[in-house]
Amino acid sequence: MQAISTKHLLGIKDLTANDINLILETAKEFKDVINRPIKKVPSLRDVTIANVFFENSTRTRLSFELAEKRLSADVVNFSASGSSVKKGETLLDTVNNILAMKVDMVVMRHSSPGAPHYLSKHIKANIVNAGDGTHEHPTQALLDAFSMQEKIGDLAGKKIAIIGDILHSRVALSNIFCLQKLGAEVMVCGPNTLLPKYIREIGVKVEHNVQNALKWCDVANVLRIQLERQQIKYFPSLREYSLYFGINKKMLDELNKEIVLMHPGPINRGVELTSDAADSHHSIILDQVENGVAVRMAVLYLLAQQN
Ligand code: CP
């Protein structure tokens, strides 16, 4: 059996193309499993996993929990609100207390970039990054790549545009690393104020006109405007952002080509996407959510072999 080259999943940056392909191939097998009448396998029986979320989540948290349960792991859930973090306990103390209860793997979301990397240097359990601030969201990029492959096949040479708030997005960076390792061409599109300064140095095309980006790409992965991370104004108003960078169904239909529309969620309906685009035949947004469970099963299963 092939093995993944790492004990932790901290970011796509640390994975090899072989690791990514192994995860995506393994996810295909798990997708078959979760579409059977009996959706469970005993692969992680006797493994205990803690989902430790210091930031809000709907999709990632539920998806990890379902993935763990489908693999027969024992699961505990922790969220910072309502915990002793509110009394001043440190991240390391919190996690060490959870591990003292004989936990084998920690899935963690945290608002600080690098928080899972810090933990991985201090504890023995496998760490899975479920999103660290504006840095990386590796399982989102893997499920995005899986969903793109399902729809358009091998990604080598395919054109993917990532459109929206790139500056505050952890999904953008993980997607860029993942797609480049799979041989795709990547473009980012958004107002200059929402593109990080380093973006031109990491081998992506830059575009400020959303119509041009849509004409260029096979897949448009549209990102949320992350108002909760914006301490200053990056554009005059949401209305103006929507006017210049929002995508509606008419724009997609008028391209006269097949285009795949993606969004990691949660969607700001009427801002980056209109409802008629988000719910159109171009959209695979709910397929992404479905595939997240199989991809996370693959990640947990492969990392568990590293103990
Ligand atoms: N895509 C994503 O990470 O969604 P949640 O914040 O709901 O987990």
Short mmCIF file of C-alpha atoms and ligand atoms in Angstrom, two decimals:
data_model
loop_
_atom_site.label_atom_id
_atom_site.label_comp_id
_atom_site.label_asym_id
_atom_site.label_seq_id
_atom_site.Cartn_x
_atom_site.Cartn_y
_atom_site.Cartn_z
CA MET A 1 0.00 0.00 0.00
CA GLN A 2 1.21 3.52 -0.83
CA ALA A 3 1.79 5.86 2.12
CA ILE A 4 1.47 9.61 2.52
CA SER A 5 4.79 11.40 3.18
CA THR A 6 3.67 13.31 6.28
CA LYS A 7 2.33 12.69 9.78
CA HIS A 8 0.30 15.94 9.85
CA LEU A 9 -1.75 17.81 7.25
CA LEU A 10 -0.74 21.38 7.97
CA GLY A 11 -0.91 22.82 4.47
CA ILE A 12 -0.86 21.89 0.79
CA LYS A 13 2.54 23.59 0.54
CA ASP A 14 4.11 20.64 2.42
CA LEU A 15 2.48 17.92 0.27
CA THR A 16 4.06 16.32 -2.81
CA ALA A 17 2.06 15.82 -6.01
CA ASN A 18 2.15 12.09 -5.16
CA ASP A 19 0.56 12.79 -1.75
CA ILE A 20 -2.21 14.82 -3.40
CA ASN A 21 -2.89 12.15 -6.02
CA LEU A 22 -2.89 9.45 -3.32
CA ILE A 23 -5.46 11.40 -1.26
CA LEU A 24 -7.66 12.01 -4.32
CA GLU A 25 -7.49 8.35 -5.44
CA THR A 26 -8.27 7.14 -1.89
CA ALA A 27 -11.18 9.61 -1.72
CA LYS A 28 -12.72 7.99 -4.82
CA GLU A 29 -12.87 4.68 -2.94
CA PHE A 30 -14.42 6.35 0.10
CA LYS A 31 -16.97 8.12 -2.09
CA ASP A 32 -18.12 4.66 -3.22
CA VAL A 33 -18.35 3.62 0.45
CA ILE A 34 -20.54 6.56 1.50
CA ASN A 35 -22.93 5.93 -1.38
CA ARG A 36 -23.57 2.35 -0.25
CA PRO A 37 -26.58 1.43 1.93
CA ILE A 38 -24.11 0.77 4.79
CA LYS A 39 -21.92 3.88 4.76
CA LYS A 40 -19.45 2.83 7.43
CA VAL A 41 -16.10 1.01 7.42
CA PRO A 42 -14.08 -0.09 10.48
CA SER A 43 -10.79 1.51 9.30
CA LEU A 44 -10.31 3.84 12.32
CA ARG A 45 -11.89 1.68 15.01
CA ASP A 46 -9.96 2.35 18.28
CA VAL A 47 -8.75 5.76 16.99
CA THR A 48 -10.00 8.79 18.94
CA ILE A 49 -10.22 12.14 17.15
CA ALA A 50 -10.85 15.58 18.69
CA ASN A 51 -12.34 18.32 16.53
CA VAL A 52 -11.02 21.49 18.14
CA PHE A 53 -12.64 24.60 16.66
CA PHE A 54 -11.59 28.06 17.85
CA GLU A 55 -13.46 29.70 14.93
CA ASN A 56 -16.97 29.28 13.51
CA SER A 57 -17.65 26.57 10.95
CA THR A 58 -20.59 24.75 9.42
CA ARG A 59 -19.28 22.67 6.49
CA THR A 60 -15.78 21.77 7.67
CA ARG A 61 -16.78 20.79 11.16
CA LEU A 62 -19.78 18.66 10.16
CA SER A 63 -17.85 17.13 7.29
CA PHE A 64 -14.91 16.08 9.50
CA GLU A 65 -17.27 14.65 12.11
CA LEU A 66 -19.17 12.65 9.51
CA ALA A 67 -15.91 11.46 7.91
CA GLU A 68 -14.65 10.30 11.32
CA LYS A 69 -17.89 8.49 12.14
CA ARG A 70 -17.99 6.82 8.69
CA LEU A 71 -14.49 5.48 9.52
CA SER A 72 -15.73 4.21 12.94
CA ALA A 73 -13.45 6.54 14.94
CA ASP A 74 -14.45 7.77 18.40
CA VAL A 75 -15.14 11.50 18.14
CA VAL A 76 -15.11 14.39 20.62
CA ASN A 77 -15.95 17.97 19.72
CA PHE A 78 -14.59 21.13 21.31
CA SER A 79 -15.49 24.71 20.53
CA ALA A 80 -13.75 27.67 22.12
CA SER A 81 -17.01 29.42 22.97
CA GLY A 82 -18.25 27.91 26.21
CA SER A 83 -14.81 26.41 27.06
CA SER A 84 -12.09 27.32 29.57
CA VAL A 85 -10.32 29.26 26.79
CA LYS A 86 -12.64 32.04 27.93
CA LYS A 87 -10.91 31.85 31.37
CA GLY A 88 -7.48 32.43 29.80
CA GLU A 89 -6.21 28.88 29.14
CA THR A 90 -3.51 28.77 26.44
CA LEU A 91 -3.83 26.87 23.14
CA LEU A 92 -1.11 24.39 24.20
CA ASP A 93 -2.66 23.77 27.64
CA THR A 94 -6.10 23.31 26.08
CA VAL A 95 -4.84 20.77 23.56
CA ASN A 96 -2.61 18.96 26.08
CA ASN A 97 -5.62 18.55 28.37
CA ILE A 98 -7.62 17.08 25.50
CA LEU A 99 -4.73 14.74 24.63
CA ALA A 100 -4.44 13.60 28.27
CA MET A 101 -7.79 11.91 27.63
CA LYS A 102 -5.97 9.63 25.11
CA VAL A 103 -6.82 11.39 21.87
CA ASP A 104 -4.88 10.22 18.79
CA MET A 105 -5.65 12.92 16.22
CA VAL A 106 -6.57 16.61 16.45
CA VAL A 107 -8.49 18.43 13.73
CA MET A 108 -8.08 22.14 14.45
CA ARG A 109 -9.46 25.41 13.14
CA HIS A 110 -7.89 28.57 14.55
CA SER A 111 -7.90 32.25 13.63
CA SER A 112 -4.09 32.53 13.94
CA PRO A 113 -2.03 31.57 10.89
CA GLY A 114 0.50 28.89 11.93
CA ALA A 115 -1.42 27.71 15.04
CA PRO A 116 -1.54 24.04 13.84
CA HIS A 117 2.17 24.20 12.86
CA TYR A 118 3.01 25.38 16.40
CA LEU A 119 0.97 22.55 17.94
CA SER A 120 2.59 19.92 15.72
CA LYS A 121 5.98 20.81 17.23
CA HIS A 122 4.74 20.27 20.79
CA ILE A 123 2.43 17.26 20.75
CA LYS A 124 2.58 13.67 19.50
CA ALA A 125 -0.91 13.35 17.97
CA ASN A 126 -1.51 13.83 14.23
CA ILE A 127 -2.70 17.37 13.50
CA VAL A 128 -5.05 18.25 10.66
CA ASN A 129 -5.39 21.93 9.79
CA ALA A 130 -9.07 22.73 9.28
CA GLY A 131 -8.24 26.38 8.43
CA ASP A 132 -5.69 28.66 10.12
CA GLY A 133 -6.62 32.31 9.79
CA THR A 134 -5.82 33.72 6.35
CA HIS A 135 -3.12 31.07 5.72
CA GLU A 136 -4.24 27.60 4.51
CA HIS A 137 -7.33 25.38 4.38
CA PRO A 138 -5.83 22.21 2.91
CA THR A 139 -8.85 19.89 2.98
CA GLN A 140 -10.92 22.55 1.18
CA ALA A 141 -8.34 22.68 -1.64
CA LEU A 142 -8.28 18.87 -1.84
CA LEU A 143 -12.07 18.60 -2.04
CA ASP A 144 -12.08 21.41 -4.62
CA ALA A 145 -9.51 19.56 -6.76
CA PHE A 146 -11.48 16.30 -6.39
CA SER A 147 -14.70 18.06 -7.47
CA MET A 148 -12.97 19.70 -10.47
CA GLN A 149 -11.50 16.35 -11.57
CA GLU A 150 -14.95 14.73 -11.35
CA LYS A 151 -16.33 17.42 -13.63
CA ILE A 152 -13.52 18.12 -16.15
CA GLY A 153 -11.04 15.24 -15.71
CA ASP A 154 -7.25 15.58 -15.39
CA LEU A 155 -6.40 19.13 -14.25
CA ALA A 156 -3.04 19.32 -16.08
CA GLY A 157 -3.28 22.27 -18.49
CA LYS A 158 -6.78 23.27 -17.30
CA LYS A 159 -7.45 26.93 -16.53
CA ILE A 160 -8.80 27.80 -13.09
CA ALA A 161 -9.73 31.36 -12.05
CA ILE A 162 -10.00 32.16 -8.34
CA ILE A 163 -12.19 35.25 -8.07
CA GLY A 164 -12.86 37.50 -5.07
CA ASP A 165 -11.21 38.31 -1.74
CA ILE A 166 -7.84 36.62 -2.22
CA LEU A 167 -6.14 38.72 0.48
CA HIS A 168 -8.15 37.34 3.41
CA SER A 169 -8.71 33.85 2.04
CA ARG A 170 -7.04 30.66 3.27
CA VAL A 171 -8.85 28.77 0.50
CA ALA A 172 -7.05 30.79 -2.19
CA LEU A 173 -3.51 29.92 -1.12
CA SER A 174 -4.26 26.21 -0.59
CA ASN A 175 -6.05 26.07 -3.96
CA ILE A 176 -3.14 27.77 -5.75
CA PHE A 177 -0.57 25.32 -4.28
CA CYS A 178 -2.80 22.29 -4.98
CA LEU A 179 -3.73 23.24 -8.55
CA GLN A 180 -0.15 24.12 -9.48
CA LYS A 181 1.07 20.75 -8.14
CA LEU A 182 -1.57 19.07 -10.34
CA GLY A 183 -0.36 21.00 -13.41
CA ALA A 184 -3.25 23.49 -13.79
CA GLU A 185 -2.87 27.14 -14.83
CA VAL A 186 -4.17 29.49 -12.13
CA MET A 187 -5.47 33.06 -12.40
CA VAL A 188 -6.56 35.27 -9.51
CA CYS A 189 -9.11 38.04 -10.11
CA GLY A 190 -10.27 40.80 -7.79
CA PRO A 191 -9.75 44.45 -6.96
CA ASN A 192 -6.08 45.31 -6.40
CA THR A 193 -6.78 46.01 -2.71
CA LEU A 194 -7.94 42.39 -2.21
CA LEU A 195 -4.87 40.79 -3.82
CA PRO A 196 -1.82 40.13 -1.60
CA LYS A 197 1.41 41.89 -2.63
CA TYR A 198 3.29 38.57 -3.08
CA ILE A 199 0.71 37.11 -5.47
CA ARG A 200 2.66 37.82 -8.70
CA GLU A 201 5.68 35.98 -7.27
CA ILE A 202 3.94 32.60 -6.92
CA GLY A 203 3.31 31.90 -10.59
CA VAL A 204 -0.33 32.92 -11.02
CA LYS A 205 -1.86 35.23 -13.63
CA VAL A 206 -3.50 38.39 -12.27
CA GLU A 207 -6.67 39.89 -13.75
CA HIS A 208 -8.89 42.72 -12.53
CA ASN A 209 -11.74 42.30 -15.03
CA VAL A 210 -14.12 39.53 -14.05
CA GLN A 211 -15.50 39.13 -17.61
CA ASN A 212 -11.97 38.48 -18.89
CA ALA A 213 -11.37 35.95 -16.11
CA LEU A 214 -14.61 34.10 -16.96
CA LYS A 215 -13.74 34.06 -20.69
CA TRP A 216 -10.28 32.62 -19.90
CA CYS A 217 -11.14 29.83 -17.46
CA ASP A 218 -12.59 26.32 -17.46
CA VAL A 219 -13.50 26.65 -13.77
CA ALA A 220 -14.35 29.78 -11.75
CA ASN A 221 -13.83 29.28 -8.02
CA VAL A 222 -15.52 32.29 -6.42
CA LEU A 223 -14.53 33.33 -2.90
CA ARG A 224 -16.45 35.08 -0.18
CA ILE A 225 -15.86 38.69 0.76
CA GLN A 226 -14.55 38.15 4.30
CA LEU A 227 -15.93 41.21 6.04
CA GLU A 228 -15.09 39.78 9.48
CA ARG A 229 -11.35 39.97 8.64
CA GLN A 230 -11.47 43.46 7.12
CA GLN A 231 -10.46 46.12 9.67
CA ILE A 232 -10.34 48.85 7.01
CA LYS A 233 -12.38 49.52 3.84
CA TYR A 234 -10.91 47.68 0.83
CA PHE A 235 -13.66 48.86 -1.57
CA PRO A 236 -16.27 51.64 -1.34
CA SER A 237 -19.36 49.49 -0.74
CA LEU A 238 -20.71 45.95 -1.16
CA ARG A 239 -23.01 47.32 -3.87
CA GLU A 240 -20.03 48.57 -5.85
CA TYR A 241 -18.09 45.31 -5.31
CA SER A 242 -21.07 43.34 -6.57
CA LEU A 243 -21.42 45.63 -9.60
CA TYR A 244 -17.81 45.13 -10.72
CA PHE A 245 -16.89 41.66 -9.40
CA GLY A 246 -20.20 39.89 -8.73
CA ILE A 247 -21.18 37.01 -11.02
CA ASN A 248 -24.71 36.32 -12.24
CA LYS A 249 -26.20 33.56 -14.42
CA LYS A 250 -26.56 35.80 -17.48
CA MET A 251 -22.79 36.40 -17.48
CA LEU A 252 -22.16 32.64 -17.37
CA ASP A 253 -24.78 31.78 -20.03
CA GLU A 254 -23.44 34.46 -22.41
CA LEU A 255 -19.98 32.87 -22.43
CA ASN A 256 -21.32 30.20 -24.82
CA LYS A 257 -18.97 27.58 -23.40
CA GLU A 258 -19.01 25.05 -20.60
CA ILE A 259 -17.91 26.69 -17.36
CA VAL A 260 -17.88 25.17 -13.90
CA LEU A 261 -18.83 27.46 -11.01
CA MET A 262 -17.53 26.72 -7.51
CA HIS A 263 -17.63 28.41 -4.10
CA PRO A 264 -16.28 27.00 -0.80
CA GLY A 265 -19.17 28.50 1.19
CA PRO A 266 -20.59 30.24 3.05
CA ILE A 267 -21.91 32.33 0.12
CA ASN A 268 -22.78 36.01 0.46
CA ARG A 269 -25.76 35.76 -1.91
CA GLY A 270 -26.13 38.93 -3.94
CA VAL A 271 -22.52 40.01 -3.30
CA GLU A 272 -19.99 37.67 -4.99
CA LEU A 273 -22.69 35.47 -6.57
CA THR A 274 -26.34 36.03 -7.36
CA SER A 275 -28.71 33.23 -6.37
CA ASP A 276 -29.49 32.45 -10.02
CA ALA A 277 -25.77 31.77 -10.61
CA ALA A 278 -25.17 29.86 -7.36
CA ASP A 279 -28.16 27.59 -8.02
CA SER A 280 -27.63 27.23 -11.80
CA HIS A 281 -26.58 24.16 -13.81
CA HIS A 282 -23.04 25.65 -13.95
CA SER A 283 -22.68 25.33 -10.18
CA ILE A 284 -21.14 22.31 -8.38
CA ILE A 285 -21.24 23.98 -4.96
CA LEU A 286 -23.20 21.19 -3.25
CA ASP A 287 -21.06 18.52 -4.98
CA GLN A 288 -18.07 20.17 -3.27
CA VAL A 289 -19.80 19.70 0.09
CA GLU A 290 -20.65 16.06 -0.67
CA ASN A 291 -17.09 15.33 -1.78
CA GLY A 292 -15.68 16.93 1.37
CA VAL A 293 -16.70 13.92 3.45
CA ALA A 294 -14.92 11.41 1.16
CA VAL A 295 -11.80 13.58 0.88
CA ARG A 296 -11.59 14.05 4.66
CA MET A 297 -12.06 10.29 5.16
CA ALA A 298 -9.08 9.77 2.84
CA VAL A 299 -6.93 12.31 4.71
CA LEU A 300 -7.71 10.85 8.15
CA TYR A 301 -7.26 7.27 6.96
CA LEU A 302 -3.86 7.96 5.34
CA LEU A 303 -2.53 10.03 8.27
CA ALA A 304 -3.60 7.33 10.75
CA GLN A 305 -1.27 4.89 8.94
CA GLN A 306 1.66 7.15 9.93
CA ASN A 307 1.45 6.33 13.67
N1 CP B 1 -15.75 26.16 3.42
C1 CP B 1 -15.67 26.29 4.76
O1 CP B 1 -14.58 26.22 5.37
O2 CP B 1 -16.86 26.49 5.38
P1 CP B 1 -17.08 26.60 6.97
O3 CP B 1 -16.39 27.86 7.43
O4 CP B 1 -18.56 26.60 7.19
O5 CP B 1 -16.41 25.39 7.59
#
